């Protein structure tokens, strides 16, 4: 199995333990190293660098940081991405989050910074990992103006927009929240497995109450999709791995 989206750096003091256990249970993890408030991409990079080869990094700027409109910080992250462009597998997560960005100014800041990193991804010929919450259709409209392929991670939007996303050649992340978020399950039922990736977004979106999500809990996604699609667990696992490897061009 591959976890297509996790944040190992957020485990802080026990990240080594998490990686070691994940190695025993997973083939790989795509870690979205994202600038967000006091979590700086350069610090996270140094924490995770010893595990590259099992962890495959992306670099991005979270929309909930982007709403602040701090362009000095944007430039620092951009410089870091350019410096490490040959060592990353996508730019992200980036995007729009209208659930947290309530004011017009915050949403304009998000869009401007989203577009800035889409332009960078286009220039570097890298795919993007998209965080879109309560703004899935708007995110798709903006992405359609750029020559990039996108992974709508932890998708919780409606089925109609999900179909538009795959019609535009992008892919969708089914998160471990499939067991408690009805919208995720509806999309899993409606979209063909060839357009889906399995992820945990760990340490968030845990399928088990009172326990932080772990990368190997991606098995929950595999098992639920096997039930929904009436296909063997082995076949679901194989297809999700193939989709993830192809989207990120992982050297596996």
PDB file of C-alpha atoms in Angstrom:
ATOM      1  CA  UNK A   1       0.000   0.000   0.000  1.00  0.00           C
ATOM      2  CA  UNK A   2       0.941   3.637  -0.527  1.00  0.00           C
ATOM      3  CA  UNK A   3      -0.385   6.524   1.531  1.00  0.00           C
ATOM      4  CA  UNK A   4      -0.790   9.275  -1.073  1.00  0.00           C
ATOM      5  CA  UNK A   5      -0.984  12.134   1.439  1.00  0.00           C
ATOM      6  CA  UNK A   6       0.330  12.422   4.993  1.00  0.00           C
ATOM      7  CA  UNK A   7       2.129  14.861   7.295  1.00  0.00           C
ATOM      8  CA  UNK A   8       4.735  12.861   9.202  1.00  0.00           C
ATOM      9  CA  UNK A   9       6.366  16.079  10.456  1.00  0.00           C
ATOM     10  CA  UNK A  10       3.225  16.810  12.484  1.00  0.00           C
ATOM     11  CA  UNK A  11       3.914  13.788  14.666  1.00  0.00           C
ATOM     12  CA  UNK A  12       6.802  15.817  16.087  1.00  0.00           C
ATOM     13  CA  UNK A  13       8.544  13.847  18.872  1.00  0.00           C
ATOM     14  CA  UNK A  14       7.467  10.375  17.697  1.00  0.00           C
ATOM     15  CA  UNK A  15       7.927  10.801  13.946  1.00  0.00           C
ATOM     16  CA  UNK A  16      10.803   8.268  13.949  1.00  0.00           C
ATOM     17  CA  UNK A  17       8.580   5.631  15.515  1.00  0.00           C
ATOM     18  CA  UNK A  18       5.821   6.377  13.001  1.00  0.00           C
ATOM     19  CA  UNK A  19       8.176   6.067  10.020  1.00  0.00           C
ATOM     20  CA  UNK A  20       9.686   2.825  11.312  1.00  0.00           C
ATOM     21  CA  UNK A  21       6.280   1.202  11.781  1.00  0.00           C
ATOM     22  CA  UNK A  22       5.074   2.537   8.442  1.00  0.00           C
ATOM     23  CA  UNK A  23       8.065   0.934   6.692  1.00  0.00           C
ATOM     24  CA  UNK A  24       6.861  -2.460   7.898  1.00  0.00           C
ATOM     25  CA  UNK A  25       3.340  -1.954   6.570  1.00  0.00           C
ATOM     26  CA  UNK A  26       3.557   0.322   3.527  1.00  0.00           C
ATOM     27  CA  UNK A  27       5.439   0.531   0.278  1.00  0.00           C
ATOM     28  CA  UNK A  28       5.737   4.328   0.433  1.00  0.00           C
ATOM     29  CA  UNK A  29       4.274   7.593   1.745  1.00  0.00           C
ATOM     30  CA  UNK A  30       3.828  10.842  -0.143  1.00  0.00           C
ATOM     31  CA  UNK A  31       4.409  13.549   2.457  1.00  0.00           C
ATOM     32  CA  UNK A  32       2.944  16.973   1.798  1.00  0.00           C
ATOM     33  CA  UNK A  33       5.461  19.347   3.375  1.00  0.00           C
ATOM     34  CA  UNK A  34       3.376  22.477   3.696  1.00  0.00           C
ATOM     35  CA  UNK A  35       4.021  25.971   5.005  1.00  0.00           C
ATOM     36  CA  UNK A  36       1.445  26.636   7.701  1.00  0.00           C
ATOM     37  CA  UNK A  37       1.853  29.163  10.493  1.00  0.00           C
ATOM     38  CA  UNK A  38       4.798  27.995  12.654  1.00  0.00           C
ATOM     39  CA  UNK A  39       5.339  24.814  10.605  1.00  0.00           C
ATOM     40  CA  UNK A  40       7.998  25.926   8.117  1.00  0.00           C
ATOM     41  CA  UNK A  41       8.845  23.868   5.042  1.00  0.00           C
ATOM     42  CA  UNK A  42      12.603  24.162   5.597  1.00  0.00           C
ATOM     43  CA  UNK A  43      12.338  22.790   9.144  1.00  0.00           C
ATOM     44  CA  UNK A  44      10.037  19.942   8.082  1.00  0.00           C
ATOM     45  CA  UNK A  45      12.394  19.125   5.205  1.00  0.00           C
ATOM     46  CA  UNK A  46      15.317  18.577   7.564  1.00  0.00           C
ATOM     47  CA  UNK A  47      13.212  16.382   9.849  1.00  0.00           C
ATOM     48  CA  UNK A  48      12.070  14.143   6.991  1.00  0.00           C
ATOM     49  CA  UNK A  49      15.161  14.137   4.769  1.00  0.00           C
ATOM     50  CA  UNK A  50      16.681  10.991   6.363  1.00  0.00           C
ATOM     51  CA  UNK A  51      13.640   8.999   5.216  1.00  0.00           C
ATOM     52  CA  UNK A  52      13.504  10.130   1.585  1.00  0.00           C
ATOM     53  CA  UNK A  53      13.242   7.119  -0.676  1.00  0.00           C
ATOM     54  CA  UNK A  54      10.436   5.772   1.467  1.00  0.00           C
ATOM     55  CA  UNK A  55       8.915   9.215   1.989  1.00  0.00           C
ATOM     56  CA  UNK A  56       8.373  11.127  -1.252  1.00  0.00           C
ATOM     57  CA  UNK A  57       8.095  14.865  -0.543  1.00  0.00           C
ATOM     58  CA  UNK A  58       5.968  17.592  -2.044  1.00  0.00           C
ATOM     59  CA  UNK A  59       6.346  21.270  -1.080  1.00  0.00           C
ATOM     60  CA  UNK A  60       3.525  23.763  -0.756  1.00  0.00           C
ATOM     61  CA  UNK A  61       1.803  26.659   0.958  1.00  0.00           C
ATOM     62  CA  UNK A  62      -1.410  25.895   2.827  1.00  0.00           C
ATOM     63  CA  UNK A  63      -4.426  28.072   1.926  1.00  0.00           C
ATOM     64  CA  UNK A  64      -5.082  28.732   5.608  1.00  0.00           C
ATOM     65  CA  UNK A  65      -1.688  30.397   5.714  1.00  0.00           C
ATOM     66  CA  UNK A  66      -2.243  32.028   2.332  1.00  0.00           C
ATOM     67  CA  UNK A  67      -5.317  33.874   3.606  1.00  0.00           C
ATOM     68  CA  UNK A  68      -2.937  36.093   5.620  1.00  0.00           C
ATOM     69  CA  UNK A  69      -1.361  37.422   2.429  1.00  0.00           C
ATOM     70  CA  UNK A  70       2.226  37.338   3.688  1.00  0.00           C
ATOM     71  CA  UNK A  71       4.146  37.695   0.414  1.00  0.00           C
ATOM     72  CA  UNK A  72       7.533  37.828   2.115  1.00  0.00           C
ATOM     73  CA  UNK A  73       6.847  34.313   3.373  1.00  0.00           C
ATOM     74  CA  UNK A  74       5.536  33.256  -0.034  1.00  0.00           C
ATOM     75  CA  UNK A  75       8.811  34.306  -1.637  1.00  0.00           C
ATOM     76  CA  UNK A  76      10.852  32.343   0.913  1.00  0.00           C
ATOM     77  CA  UNK A  77       8.820  29.197   0.231  1.00  0.00           C
ATOM     78  CA  UNK A  78       9.055  29.739  -3.516  1.00  0.00           C
ATOM     79  CA  UNK A  79      12.846  30.023  -3.269  1.00  0.00           C
ATOM     80  CA  UNK A  80      12.966  26.816  -1.227  1.00  0.00           C
ATOM     81  CA  UNK A  81      10.846  24.984  -3.799  1.00  0.00           C
ATOM     82  CA  UNK A  82      13.047  26.133  -6.678  1.00  0.00           C
ATOM     83  CA  UNK A  83      16.147  25.069  -4.758  1.00  0.00           C
ATOM     84  CA  UNK A  84      14.695  21.572  -4.267  1.00  0.00           C
ATOM     85  CA  UNK A  85      12.733  21.265  -7.521  1.00  0.00           C
ATOM     86  CA  UNK A  86      14.622  18.118  -8.555  1.00  0.00           C
ATOM     87  CA  UNK A  87      13.904  16.391  -5.246  1.00  0.00           C
ATOM     88  CA  UNK A  88      10.124  16.895  -5.012  1.00  0.00           C
ATOM     89  CA  UNK A  89       7.249  15.118  -6.719  1.00  0.00           C
ATOM     90  CA  UNK A  90       4.620  17.865  -6.722  1.00  0.00           C
ATOM     91  CA  UNK A  91       3.856  21.345  -5.471  1.00  0.00           C
ATOM     92  CA  UNK A  92       1.336  21.298  -2.654  1.00  0.00           C
ATOM     93  CA  UNK A  93      -0.644  21.354  -0.798  1.00  0.00           C
ATOM     94  CA  UNK A  94      -1.960  24.608  -2.186  1.00  0.00           C
ATOM     95  CA  UNK A  95      -5.477  25.789  -2.835  1.00  0.00           C
ATOM     96  CA  UNK A  96      -8.588  27.444  -1.445  1.00  0.00           C
ATOM     97  CA  UNK A  97     -10.348  26.959   1.872  1.00  0.00           C
ATOM     98  CA  UNK A  98     -13.557  28.978   2.114  1.00  0.00           C
ATOM     99  CA  UNK A  99     -14.534  27.182   5.304  1.00  0.00           C
ATOM    100  CA  UNK A 100     -11.788  29.023   7.175  1.00  0.00           C
ATOM    101  CA  UNK A 101     -11.402  32.087   4.926  1.00  0.00           C
ATOM    102  CA  UNK A 102     -14.570  34.047   5.640  1.00  0.00           C
ATOM    103  CA  UNK A 103     -13.764  37.554   4.403  1.00  0.00           C
ATOM    104  CA  UNK A 104     -13.383  38.704   0.820  1.00  0.00           C
ATOM    105  CA  UNK A 105      -9.833  39.870   1.538  1.00  0.00           C
ATOM    106  CA  UNK A 106      -8.815  36.463   2.922  1.00  0.00           C
ATOM    107  CA  UNK A 107     -10.282  34.706  -0.106  1.00  0.00           C
ATOM    108  CA  UNK A 108      -8.563  37.076  -2.502  1.00  0.00           C
ATOM    109  CA  UNK A 109      -5.264  36.430  -0.724  1.00  0.00           C
ATOM    110  CA  UNK A 110      -5.812  32.687  -1.076  1.00  0.00           C
ATOM    111  CA  UNK A 111      -6.565  32.956  -4.773  1.00  0.00           C
ATOM    112  CA  UNK A 112      -3.573  35.160  -5.564  1.00  0.00           C
ATOM    113  CA  UNK A 113      -1.169  32.843  -3.745  1.00  0.00           C
ATOM    114  CA  UNK A 114      -2.846  29.758  -5.230  1.00  0.00           C
ATOM    115  CA  UNK A 115      -2.332  31.184  -8.706  1.00  0.00           C
ATOM    116  CA  UNK A 116       1.264  32.102  -7.864  1.00  0.00           C
ATOM    117  CA  UNK A 117       2.127  28.499  -7.051  1.00  0.00           C
ATOM    118  CA  UNK A 118       0.147  27.127  -9.993  1.00  0.00           C
ATOM    119  CA  UNK A 119       2.308  29.298 -12.236  1.00  0.00           C
ATOM    120  CA  UNK A 120       5.400  27.922 -10.533  1.00  0.00           C
ATOM    121  CA  UNK A 121       4.177  24.332 -10.978  1.00  0.00           C
ATOM    122  CA  UNK A 122       3.516  24.999 -14.653  1.00  0.00           C
ATOM    123  CA  UNK A 123       6.989  26.483 -15.066  1.00  0.00           C
ATOM    124  CA  UNK A 124       8.654  23.556 -13.263  1.00  0.00           C
ATOM    125  CA  UNK A 125       6.416  20.999 -15.007  1.00  0.00           C
ATOM    126  CA  UNK A 126       5.276  19.522 -11.698  1.00  0.00           C
ATOM    127  CA  UNK A 127       1.809  18.294 -10.680  1.00  0.00           C
ATOM    128  CA  UNK A 128      -0.060  19.973  -7.824  1.00  0.00           C
ATOM    129  CA  UNK A 129      -1.658  18.711  -4.628  1.00  0.00           C
ATOM    130  CA  UNK A 130      -4.818  20.718  -4.054  1.00  0.00           C
ATOM    131  CA  UNK A 131      -6.566  21.495  -0.783  1.00  0.00           C
ATOM    132  CA  UNK A 132     -10.076  22.696  -1.672  1.00  0.00           C
ATOM    133  CA  UNK A 133     -12.699  23.000   1.052  1.00  0.00           C
ATOM    134  CA  UNK A 134     -16.073  24.569   0.326  1.00  0.00           C
ATOM    135  CA  UNK A 135     -14.389  25.840  -2.845  1.00  0.00           C
ATOM    136  CA  UNK A 136     -13.931  22.746  -4.999  1.00  0.00           C
ATOM    137  CA  UNK A 137     -15.615  24.172  -8.102  1.00  0.00           C
ATOM    138  CA  UNK A 138     -13.742  27.463  -7.851  1.00  0.00           C
ATOM    139  CA  UNK A 139     -10.421  25.647  -7.413  1.00  0.00           C
ATOM    140  CA  UNK A 140     -11.128  23.577 -10.525  1.00  0.00           C
ATOM    141  CA  UNK A 141     -12.026  26.699 -12.524  1.00  0.00           C
ATOM    142  CA  UNK A 142      -8.718  28.334 -11.586  1.00  0.00           C
ATOM    143  CA  UNK A 143      -6.639  25.201 -12.213  1.00  0.00           C
ATOM    144  CA  UNK A 144      -8.205  24.897 -15.677  1.00  0.00           C
ATOM    145  CA  UNK A 145      -6.388  28.103 -16.669  1.00  0.00           C
ATOM    146  CA  UNK A 146      -3.010  26.397 -16.186  1.00  0.00           C
ATOM    147  CA  UNK A 147      -1.247  23.479 -17.820  1.00  0.00           C
ATOM    148  CA  UNK A 148      -0.949  21.317 -14.710  1.00  0.00           C
ATOM    149  CA  UNK A 149      -2.372  18.039 -13.510  1.00  0.00           C
ATOM    150  CA  UNK A 150      -3.965  18.138 -10.076  1.00  0.00           C
ATOM    151  CA  UNK A 151      -4.636  15.827  -7.178  1.00  0.00           C
ATOM    152  CA  UNK A 152      -7.681  17.007  -5.197  1.00  0.00           C
ATOM    153  CA  UNK A 153      -6.595  15.537  -1.902  1.00  0.00           C
ATOM    154  CA  UNK A 154      -9.036  14.550   0.860  1.00  0.00           C
ATOM    155  CA  UNK A 155     -11.942  15.470  -1.372  1.00  0.00           C
ATOM    156  CA  UNK A 156     -15.213  16.183   0.480  1.00  0.00           C
ATOM    157  CA  UNK A 157     -17.100  18.010  -2.263  1.00  0.00           C
ATOM    158  CA  UNK A 158     -20.116  16.874  -4.264  1.00  0.00           C
ATOM    159  CA  UNK A 159     -20.267  14.128  -6.862  1.00  0.00           C
ATOM    160  CA  UNK A 160     -21.052  16.468  -9.755  1.00  0.00           C
ATOM    161  CA  UNK A 161     -17.868  18.501  -9.204  1.00  0.00           C
ATOM    162  CA  UNK A 162     -15.885  15.284  -8.705  1.00  0.00           C
ATOM    163  CA  UNK A 163     -17.002  14.149 -12.153  1.00  0.00           C
ATOM    164  CA  UNK A 164     -15.930  17.495 -13.620  1.00  0.00           C
ATOM    165  CA  UNK A 165     -12.532  17.098 -11.963  1.00  0.00           C
ATOM    166  CA  UNK A 166     -11.840  13.742 -13.582  1.00  0.00           C
ATOM    167  CA  UNK A 167     -13.272  14.945 -16.905  1.00  0.00           C
ATOM    168  CA  UNK A 168     -10.516  17.573 -16.838  1.00  0.00           C
ATOM    169  CA  UNK A 169      -7.905  14.829 -16.378  1.00  0.00           C
ATOM    170  CA  UNK A 170      -7.282  15.248 -12.657  1.00  0.00           C
ATOM    171  CA  UNK A 171      -7.503  12.734  -9.790  1.00  0.00           C
ATOM    172  CA  UNK A 172      -9.252  12.586  -6.426  1.00  0.00           C
ATOM    173  CA  UNK A 173      -8.081  11.483  -2.988  1.00  0.00           C
ATOM    174  CA  UNK A 174     -10.301   9.205  -0.932  1.00  0.00           C
ATOM    175  CA  UNK A 175      -9.367   9.730   2.698  1.00  0.00           C
ATOM    176  CA  UNK A 176      -9.808   7.503   5.758  1.00  0.00           C
ATOM    177  CA  UNK A 177     -12.774   9.718   6.642  1.00  0.00           C
ATOM    178  CA  UNK A 178     -14.699   7.522   4.213  1.00  0.00           C
ATOM    179  CA  UNK A 179     -16.054   5.715   7.283  1.00  0.00           C
ATOM    180  CA  UNK A 180     -17.628   8.836   8.801  1.00  0.00           C
ATOM    181  CA  UNK A 181     -18.003  11.479   6.056  1.00  0.00           C
ATOM    182  CA  UNK A 182     -21.011  10.711   3.805  1.00  0.00           C
ATOM    183  CA  UNK A 183     -19.732  12.946   0.974  1.00  0.00           C
ATOM    184  CA  UNK A 184     -16.511  10.950   0.723  1.00  0.00           C
ATOM    185  CA  UNK A 185     -18.435   7.703   0.453  1.00  0.00           C
ATOM    186  CA  UNK A 186     -20.760   9.087  -2.241  1.00  0.00           C
ATOM    187  CA  UNK A 187     -17.776  10.127  -4.351  1.00  0.00           C
ATOM    188  CA  UNK A 188     -16.125   6.735  -3.800  1.00  0.00           C
ATOM    189  CA  UNK A 189     -19.292   5.092  -5.075  1.00  0.00           C
ATOM    190  CA  UNK A 190     -19.650   7.376  -8.098  1.00  0.00           C
ATOM    191  CA  UNK A 191     -16.077   7.678  -9.424  1.00  0.00           C
ATOM    192  CA  UNK A 192     -14.197   4.876 -11.151  1.00  0.00           C
ATOM    193  CA  UNK A 193     -11.270   3.475  -9.198  1.00  0.00           C
ATOM    194  CA  UNK A 194      -8.854   4.469 -11.994  1.00  0.00           C
ATOM    195  CA  UNK A 195      -9.237   8.122 -10.952  1.00  0.00           C
ATOM    196  CA  UNK A 196      -8.803   7.647  -7.206  1.00  0.00           C
ATOM    197  CA  UNK A 197      -5.859   7.678  -4.798  1.00  0.00           C
ATOM    198  CA  UNK A 198      -5.945   6.402  -1.215  1.00  0.00           C
ATOM    199  CA  UNK A 199      -4.740   8.642   1.604  1.00  0.00           C
ATOM    200  CA  UNK A 200      -4.868   9.256   5.334  1.00  0.00           C
ATOM    201  CA  UNK A 201      -4.031  12.965   5.691  1.00  0.00           C
ATOM    202  CA  UNK A 202      -2.519  11.718   8.954  1.00  0.00           C
ATOM    203  CA  UNK A 203      -2.370  12.691  11.745  1.00  0.00           C
ATOM    204  CA  UNK A 204      -5.830  14.043  10.827  1.00  0.00           C
ATOM    205  CA  UNK A 205      -8.989  12.302   9.597  1.00  0.00           C
ATOM    206  CA  UNK A 206      -8.573   9.256  11.832  1.00  0.00           C
ATOM    207  CA  UNK A 207     -11.088   6.471  11.227  1.00  0.00           C
ATOM    208  CA  UNK A 208     -10.804   5.530  14.909  1.00  0.00           C
ATOM    209  CA  UNK A 209     -12.163   7.776  17.653  1.00  0.00           C
ATOM    210  CA  UNK A 210      -9.649   9.158  20.124  1.00  0.00           C
ATOM    211  CA  UNK A 211      -6.617   7.981  18.134  1.00  0.00           C
ATOM    212  CA  UNK A 212      -4.415  10.031  15.815  1.00  0.00           C
ATOM    213  CA  UNK A 213      -4.504   8.858  12.244  1.00  0.00           C
ATOM    214  CA  UNK A 214      -1.500   6.815  11.085  1.00  0.00           C
ATOM    215  CA  UNK A 215      -0.240   6.321   7.507  1.00  0.00           C
ATOM    216  CA  UNK A 216      -0.955   2.588   7.540  1.00  0.00           C
ATOM    217  CA  UNK A 217      -4.620   3.276   8.311  1.00  0.00           C
ATOM    218  CA  UNK A 218      -4.868   3.789   4.551  1.00  0.00           C
ATOM    219  CA  UNK A 219      -5.860   0.120   4.655  1.00  0.00           C
ATOM    220  CA  UNK A 220      -9.282   1.393   5.773  1.00  0.00           C
ATOM    221  CA  UNK A 221      -9.667   3.129   2.413  1.00  0.00           C
ATOM    222  CA  UNK A 222      -8.606  -0.014   0.573  1.00  0.00           C
ATOM    223  CA  UNK A 223     -11.078  -2.210   2.456  1.00  0.00           C
ATOM    224  CA  UNK A 224     -13.985   0.221   2.073  1.00  0.00           C
ATOM    225  CA  UNK A 225     -13.357   0.654  -1.648  1.00  0.00           C
ATOM    226  CA  UNK A 226     -13.200  -3.118  -2.045  1.00  0.00           C
ATOM    227  CA  UNK A 227     -16.689  -3.360  -0.523  1.00  0.00           C
ATOM    228  CA  UNK A 228     -18.077  -0.473  -2.564  1.00  0.00           C
ATOM    229  CA  UNK A 229     -16.640  -1.626  -5.895  1.00  0.00           C
ATOM    230  CA  UNK A 230     -17.163  -5.329  -5.165  1.00  0.00           C
ATOM    231  CA  UNK A 231     -13.541  -6.001  -6.073  1.00  0.00           C
ATOM    232  CA  UNK A 232     -10.877  -7.842  -4.109  1.00  0.00           C
ATOM    233  CA  UNK A 233      -8.741  -5.963  -1.599  1.00  0.00           C
ATOM    234  CA  UNK A 234      -5.671  -7.068  -3.546  1.00  0.00           C
ATOM    235  CA  UNK A 235      -6.994  -5.540  -6.782  1.00  0.00           C
ATOM    236  CA  UNK A 236      -7.983  -2.252  -5.136  1.00  0.00           C
ATOM    237  CA  UNK A 237      -4.550  -2.011  -3.524  1.00  0.00           C
ATOM    238  CA  UNK A 238      -2.859  -2.687  -6.871  1.00  0.00           C
ATOM    239  CA  UNK A 239      -4.860  -0.041  -8.728  1.00  0.00           C
ATOM    240  CA  UNK A 240      -4.452   2.634  -6.052  1.00  0.00           C
ATOM    241  CA  UNK A 241      -0.692   2.044  -5.994  1.00  0.00           C
ATOM    242  CA  UNK A 242      -0.548   2.280  -9.789  1.00  0.00           C
ATOM    243  CA  UNK A 243      -2.554   5.527  -9.773  1.00  0.00           C
ATOM    244  CA  UNK A 244      -0.319   7.095  -7.117  1.00  0.00           C
ATOM    245  CA  UNK A 245       2.941   6.055  -8.782  1.00  0.00           C
ATOM    246  CA  UNK A 246       1.767   7.395 -12.154  1.00  0.00           C
ATOM    247  CA  UNK A 247       0.424  10.699 -10.854  1.00  0.00           C
ATOM    248  CA  UNK A 248       3.546  11.596  -8.851  1.00  0.00           C
ATOM    249  CA  UNK A 249       6.009   9.802 -11.174  1.00  0.00           C
ATOM    250  CA  UNK A 250       7.380   7.930  -8.168  1.00  0.00           C
ATOM    251  CA  UNK A 251      10.555   5.919  -8.851  1.00  0.00           C
ATOM    252  CA  UNK A 252       9.057   2.649  -7.603  1.00  0.00           C
TER     253      UNK A 252
END
